Coordinates of N, CA, C and O in Angstrom, one line a residue:
X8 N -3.7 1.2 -4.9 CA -4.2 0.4 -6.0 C -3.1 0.0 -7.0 O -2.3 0.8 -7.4
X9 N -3.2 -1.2 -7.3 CA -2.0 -2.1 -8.5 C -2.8 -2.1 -9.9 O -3.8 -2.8 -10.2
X10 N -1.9 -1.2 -10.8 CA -2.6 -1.4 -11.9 C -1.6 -1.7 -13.0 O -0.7 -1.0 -13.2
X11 N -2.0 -3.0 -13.9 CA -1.0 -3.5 -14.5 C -1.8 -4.0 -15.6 O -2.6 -4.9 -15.5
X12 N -1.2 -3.2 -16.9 CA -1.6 -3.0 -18.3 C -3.5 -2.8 -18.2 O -4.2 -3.3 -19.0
X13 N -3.9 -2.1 -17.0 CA -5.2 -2.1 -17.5 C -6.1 -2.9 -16.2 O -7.3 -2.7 -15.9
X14 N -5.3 -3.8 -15.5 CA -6.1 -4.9 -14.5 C -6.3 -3.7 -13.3 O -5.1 -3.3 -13.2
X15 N -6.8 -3.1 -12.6 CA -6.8 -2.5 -11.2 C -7.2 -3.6 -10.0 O -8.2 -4.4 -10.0
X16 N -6.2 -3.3 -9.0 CA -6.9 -4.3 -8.0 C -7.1 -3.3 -6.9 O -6.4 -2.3 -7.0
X17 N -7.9 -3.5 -6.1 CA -8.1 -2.6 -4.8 C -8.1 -3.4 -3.6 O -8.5 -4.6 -3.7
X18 N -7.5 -2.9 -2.3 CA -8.2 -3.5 -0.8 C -9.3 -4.4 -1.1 O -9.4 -5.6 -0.9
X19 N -10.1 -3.3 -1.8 CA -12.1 -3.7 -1.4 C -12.7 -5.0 -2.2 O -13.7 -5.7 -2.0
X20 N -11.3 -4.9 -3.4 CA -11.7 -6.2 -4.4 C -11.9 -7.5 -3.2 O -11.4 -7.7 -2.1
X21 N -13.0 -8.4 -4.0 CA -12.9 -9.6 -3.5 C -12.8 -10.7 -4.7 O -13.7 -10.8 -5.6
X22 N -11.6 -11.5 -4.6 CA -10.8 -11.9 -5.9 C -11.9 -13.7 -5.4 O -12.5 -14.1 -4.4
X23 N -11.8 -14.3 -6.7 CA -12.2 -15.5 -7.0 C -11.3 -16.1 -8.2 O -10.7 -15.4 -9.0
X24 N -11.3 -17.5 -8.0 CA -10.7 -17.9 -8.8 C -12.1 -18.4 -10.5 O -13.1 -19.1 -10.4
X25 N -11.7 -17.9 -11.4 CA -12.6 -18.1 -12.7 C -12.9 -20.0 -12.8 O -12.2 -20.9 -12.3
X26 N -13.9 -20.1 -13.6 CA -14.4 -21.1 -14.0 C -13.1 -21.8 -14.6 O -12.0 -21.2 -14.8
X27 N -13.1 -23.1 -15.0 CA -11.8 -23.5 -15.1 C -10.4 -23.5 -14.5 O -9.5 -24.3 -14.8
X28 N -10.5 -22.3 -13.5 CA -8.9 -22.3 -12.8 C -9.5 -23.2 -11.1 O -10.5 -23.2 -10.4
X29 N -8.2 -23.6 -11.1 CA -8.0 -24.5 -9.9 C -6.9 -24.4 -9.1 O -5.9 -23.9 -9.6
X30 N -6.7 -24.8 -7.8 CA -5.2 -24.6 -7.4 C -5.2 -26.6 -6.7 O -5.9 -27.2 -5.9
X31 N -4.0 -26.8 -7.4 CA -4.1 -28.5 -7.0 C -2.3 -28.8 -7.0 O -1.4 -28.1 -7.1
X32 N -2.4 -30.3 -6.9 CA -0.8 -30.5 -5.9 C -0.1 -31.4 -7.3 O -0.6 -32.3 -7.9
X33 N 0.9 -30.9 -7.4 CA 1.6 -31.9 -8.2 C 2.1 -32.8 -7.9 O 3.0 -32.2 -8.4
X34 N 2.5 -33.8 -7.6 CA 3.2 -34.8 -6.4 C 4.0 -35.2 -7.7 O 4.6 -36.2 -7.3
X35 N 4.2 -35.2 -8.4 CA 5.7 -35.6 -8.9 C 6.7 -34.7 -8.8 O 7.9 -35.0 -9.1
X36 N 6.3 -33.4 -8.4 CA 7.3 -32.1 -8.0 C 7.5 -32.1 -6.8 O 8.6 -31.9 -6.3
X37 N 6.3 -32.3 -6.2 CA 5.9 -32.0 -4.2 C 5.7 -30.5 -4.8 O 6.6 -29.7 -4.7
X38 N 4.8 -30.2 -5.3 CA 4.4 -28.6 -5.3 C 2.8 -28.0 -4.9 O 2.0 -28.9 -5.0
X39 N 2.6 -27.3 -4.6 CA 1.3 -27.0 -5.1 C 0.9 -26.1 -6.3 O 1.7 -25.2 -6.4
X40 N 0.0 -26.1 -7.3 CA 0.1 -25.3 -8.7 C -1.4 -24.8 -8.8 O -2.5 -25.2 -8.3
X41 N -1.1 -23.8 -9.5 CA -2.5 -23.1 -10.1 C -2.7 -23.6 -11.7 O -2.0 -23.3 -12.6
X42 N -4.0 -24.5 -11.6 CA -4.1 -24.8 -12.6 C -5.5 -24.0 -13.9 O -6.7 -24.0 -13.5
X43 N -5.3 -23.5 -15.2 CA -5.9 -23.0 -15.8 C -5.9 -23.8 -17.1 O -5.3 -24.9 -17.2
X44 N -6.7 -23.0 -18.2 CA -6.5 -23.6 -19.3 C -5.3 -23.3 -20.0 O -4.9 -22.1 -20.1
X45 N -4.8 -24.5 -20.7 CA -3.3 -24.5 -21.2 C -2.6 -24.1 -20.6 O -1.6 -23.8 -21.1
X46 N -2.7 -23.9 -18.7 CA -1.4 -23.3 -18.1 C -1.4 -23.6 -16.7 O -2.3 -23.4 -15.9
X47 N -0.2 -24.3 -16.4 CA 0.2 -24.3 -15.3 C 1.0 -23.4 -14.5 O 2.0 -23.0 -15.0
X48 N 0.7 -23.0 -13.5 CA 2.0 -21.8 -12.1 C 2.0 -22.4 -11.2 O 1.1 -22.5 -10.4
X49 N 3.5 -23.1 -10.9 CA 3.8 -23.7 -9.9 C 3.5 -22.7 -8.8 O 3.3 -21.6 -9.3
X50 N 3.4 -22.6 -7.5 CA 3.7 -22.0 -6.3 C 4.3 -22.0 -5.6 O 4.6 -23.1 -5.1
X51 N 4.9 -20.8 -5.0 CA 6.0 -20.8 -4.3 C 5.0 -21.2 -2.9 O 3.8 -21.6 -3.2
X52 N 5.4 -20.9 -1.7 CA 4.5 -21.1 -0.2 C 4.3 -19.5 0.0 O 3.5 -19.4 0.9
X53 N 4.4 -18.6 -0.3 CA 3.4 -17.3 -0.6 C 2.4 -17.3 -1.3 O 1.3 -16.8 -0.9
X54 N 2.5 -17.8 -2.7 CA 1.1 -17.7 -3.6 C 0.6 -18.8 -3.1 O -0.7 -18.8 -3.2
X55 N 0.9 -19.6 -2.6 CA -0.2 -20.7 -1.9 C -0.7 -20.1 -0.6 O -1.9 -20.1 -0.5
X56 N -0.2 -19.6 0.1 CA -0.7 -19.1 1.3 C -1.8 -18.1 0.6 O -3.0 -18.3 0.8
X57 N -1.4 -17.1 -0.1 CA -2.2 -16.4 -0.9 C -3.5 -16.8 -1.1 O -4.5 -16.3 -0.5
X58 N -3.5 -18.0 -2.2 CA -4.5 -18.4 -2.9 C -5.7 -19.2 -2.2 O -6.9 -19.2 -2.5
X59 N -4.8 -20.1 -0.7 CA -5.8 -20.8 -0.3 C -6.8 -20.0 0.4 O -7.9 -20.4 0.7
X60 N -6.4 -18.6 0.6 CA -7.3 -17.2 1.3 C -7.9 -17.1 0.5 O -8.7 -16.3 0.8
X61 N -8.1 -17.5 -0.8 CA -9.2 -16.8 -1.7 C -10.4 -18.0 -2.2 O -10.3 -19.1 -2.7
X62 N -11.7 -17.1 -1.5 CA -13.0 -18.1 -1.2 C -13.9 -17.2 -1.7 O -15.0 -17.5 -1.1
X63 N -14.2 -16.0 -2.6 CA -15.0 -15.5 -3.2 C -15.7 -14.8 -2.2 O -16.7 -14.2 -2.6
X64 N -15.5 -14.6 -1.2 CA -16.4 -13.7 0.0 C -15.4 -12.6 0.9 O -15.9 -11.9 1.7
X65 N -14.1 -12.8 0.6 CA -13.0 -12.2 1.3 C -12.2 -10.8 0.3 O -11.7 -10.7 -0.8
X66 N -12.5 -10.0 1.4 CA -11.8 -8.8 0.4 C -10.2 -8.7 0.5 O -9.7 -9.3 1.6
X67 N -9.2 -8.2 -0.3 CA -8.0 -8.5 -0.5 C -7.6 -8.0 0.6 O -6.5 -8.5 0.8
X68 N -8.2 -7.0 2.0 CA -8.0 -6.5 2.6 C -7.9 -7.8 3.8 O -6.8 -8.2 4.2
X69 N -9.1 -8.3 4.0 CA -9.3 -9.8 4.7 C -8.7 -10.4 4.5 O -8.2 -10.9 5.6
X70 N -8.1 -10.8 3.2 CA -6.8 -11.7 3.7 C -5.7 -11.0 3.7 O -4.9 -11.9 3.9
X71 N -4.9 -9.8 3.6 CA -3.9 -9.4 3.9 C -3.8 -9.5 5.1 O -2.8 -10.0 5.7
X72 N -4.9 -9.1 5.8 CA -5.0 -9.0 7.7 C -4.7 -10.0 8.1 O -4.0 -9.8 9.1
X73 N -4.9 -11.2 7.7 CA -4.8 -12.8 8.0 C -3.3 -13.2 7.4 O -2.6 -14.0 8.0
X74 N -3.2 -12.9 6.9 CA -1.6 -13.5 6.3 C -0.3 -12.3 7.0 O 0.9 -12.1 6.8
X75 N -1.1 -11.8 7.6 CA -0.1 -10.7 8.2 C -0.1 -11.4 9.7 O 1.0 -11.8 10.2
X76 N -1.1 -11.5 10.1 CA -1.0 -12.2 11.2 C -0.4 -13.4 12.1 O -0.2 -13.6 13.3
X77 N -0.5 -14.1 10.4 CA -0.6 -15.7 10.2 C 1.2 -15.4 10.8 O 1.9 -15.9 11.7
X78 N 1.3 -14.4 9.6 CA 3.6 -14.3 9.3 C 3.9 -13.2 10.1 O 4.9 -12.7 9.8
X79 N 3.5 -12.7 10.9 CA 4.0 -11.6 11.9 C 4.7 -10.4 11.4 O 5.6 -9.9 12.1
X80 N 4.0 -9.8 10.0 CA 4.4 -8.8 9.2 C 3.4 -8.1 9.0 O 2.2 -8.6 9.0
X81 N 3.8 -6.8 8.9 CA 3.0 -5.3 8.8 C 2.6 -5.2 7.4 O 3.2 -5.2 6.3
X82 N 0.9 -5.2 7.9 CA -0.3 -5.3 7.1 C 0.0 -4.6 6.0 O -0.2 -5.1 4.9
X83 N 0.4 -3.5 6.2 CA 0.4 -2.1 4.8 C 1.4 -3.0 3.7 O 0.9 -3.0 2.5
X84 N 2.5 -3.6 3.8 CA 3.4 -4.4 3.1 C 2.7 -5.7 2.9 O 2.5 -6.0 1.7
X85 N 2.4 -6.2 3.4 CA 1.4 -7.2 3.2 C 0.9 -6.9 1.8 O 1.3 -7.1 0.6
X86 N -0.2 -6.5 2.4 CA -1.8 -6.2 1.2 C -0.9 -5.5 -0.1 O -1.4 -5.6 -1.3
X87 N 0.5 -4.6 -0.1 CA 0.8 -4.1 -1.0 C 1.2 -5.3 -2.3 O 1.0 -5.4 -3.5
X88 N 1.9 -6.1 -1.4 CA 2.1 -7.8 -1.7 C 1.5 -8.5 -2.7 O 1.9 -9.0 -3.7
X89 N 0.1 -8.4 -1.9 CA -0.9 -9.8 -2.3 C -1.3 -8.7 -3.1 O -0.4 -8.8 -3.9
X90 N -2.0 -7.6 -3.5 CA -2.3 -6.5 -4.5 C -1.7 -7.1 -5.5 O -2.2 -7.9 -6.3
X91 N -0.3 -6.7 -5.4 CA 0.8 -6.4 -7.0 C 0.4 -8.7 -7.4 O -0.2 -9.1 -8.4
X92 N 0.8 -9.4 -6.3 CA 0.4 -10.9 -6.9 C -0.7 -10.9 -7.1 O -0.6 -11.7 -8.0
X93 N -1.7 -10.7 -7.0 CA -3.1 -10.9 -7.6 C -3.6 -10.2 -9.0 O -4.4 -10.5 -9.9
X94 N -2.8 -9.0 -8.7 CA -2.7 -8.2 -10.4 C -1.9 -9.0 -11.3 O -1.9 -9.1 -12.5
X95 N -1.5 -9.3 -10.8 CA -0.5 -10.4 -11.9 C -1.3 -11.7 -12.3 O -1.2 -12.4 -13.4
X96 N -2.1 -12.0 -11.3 CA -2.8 -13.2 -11.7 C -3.7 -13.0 -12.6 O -4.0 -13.9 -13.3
X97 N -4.7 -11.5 -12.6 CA -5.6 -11.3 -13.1 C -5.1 -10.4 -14.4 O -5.8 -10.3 -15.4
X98 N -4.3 -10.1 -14.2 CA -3.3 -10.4 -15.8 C -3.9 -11.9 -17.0 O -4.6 -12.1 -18.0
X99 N -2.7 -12.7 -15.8 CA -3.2 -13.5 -16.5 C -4.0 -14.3 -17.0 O -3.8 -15.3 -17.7
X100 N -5.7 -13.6 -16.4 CA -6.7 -13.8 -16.5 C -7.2 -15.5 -15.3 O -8.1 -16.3 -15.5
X101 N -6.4 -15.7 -14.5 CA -6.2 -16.7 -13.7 C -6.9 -16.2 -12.0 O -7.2 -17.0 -11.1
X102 N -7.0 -15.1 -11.9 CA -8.0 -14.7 -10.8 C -8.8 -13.4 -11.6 O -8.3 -12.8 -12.5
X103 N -10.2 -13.2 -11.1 CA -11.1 -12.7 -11.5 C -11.5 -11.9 -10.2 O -11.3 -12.4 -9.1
X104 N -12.5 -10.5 -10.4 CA -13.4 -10.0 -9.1 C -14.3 -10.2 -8.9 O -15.1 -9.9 -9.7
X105 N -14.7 -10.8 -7.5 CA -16.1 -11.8 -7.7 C -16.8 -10.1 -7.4 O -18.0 -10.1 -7.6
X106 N -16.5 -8.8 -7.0 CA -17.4 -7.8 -6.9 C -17.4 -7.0 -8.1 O -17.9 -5.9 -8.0
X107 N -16.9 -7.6 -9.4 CA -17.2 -6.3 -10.5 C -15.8 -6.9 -11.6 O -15.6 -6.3 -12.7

């Protein structure tokens, strides 16, 4: 479990993106970005791989397995991965737990 100032994320969580946040393309950069209120996060091609896994029905565990597979890397580093990035998002109040 990733716990950062207070956010805990687990396996079991299943992350959703909050009302207002979006993930959309910037074409004057060629990027893809997470968009919220007053805030833009560019993405690198991990948090986009990340993010497009997140559909409100998938536990962090689900898509670790998938993005391990997808990149031919060991699950346990994986999920430790997408954990610590998704605590960070939910930091920044930019992903939320659709279970709690």
């Amino acid at each position: 479990m990733a716990s950062r100032r207070g956010v805990a994320v687990t396996p079991e969580d299943i992350p959703v993106l909050p009302r207002g946040v979006r993930c959309g393309d910037d074409r004057v950069r060629g990027l893809r970005v997470l968009l919220g209120p007053e805030r833009v996060l560019m993405l690198d091609q991990i948090g986009d791989a990340v993010l497009r896994r997140v559909n409100g029905t998938d536990t962090i565990r689900t898509i670790s397995e998938d993005l391990a597979r997808t990149f031919c890397a060991p699950r346990a580093q994986v999920e430790a991965d997408v954990i610590e990035y998704l605590a960070d998002l939910a930091e920044k109040r930019m992903v939320e737990r659709a279970n709690g």
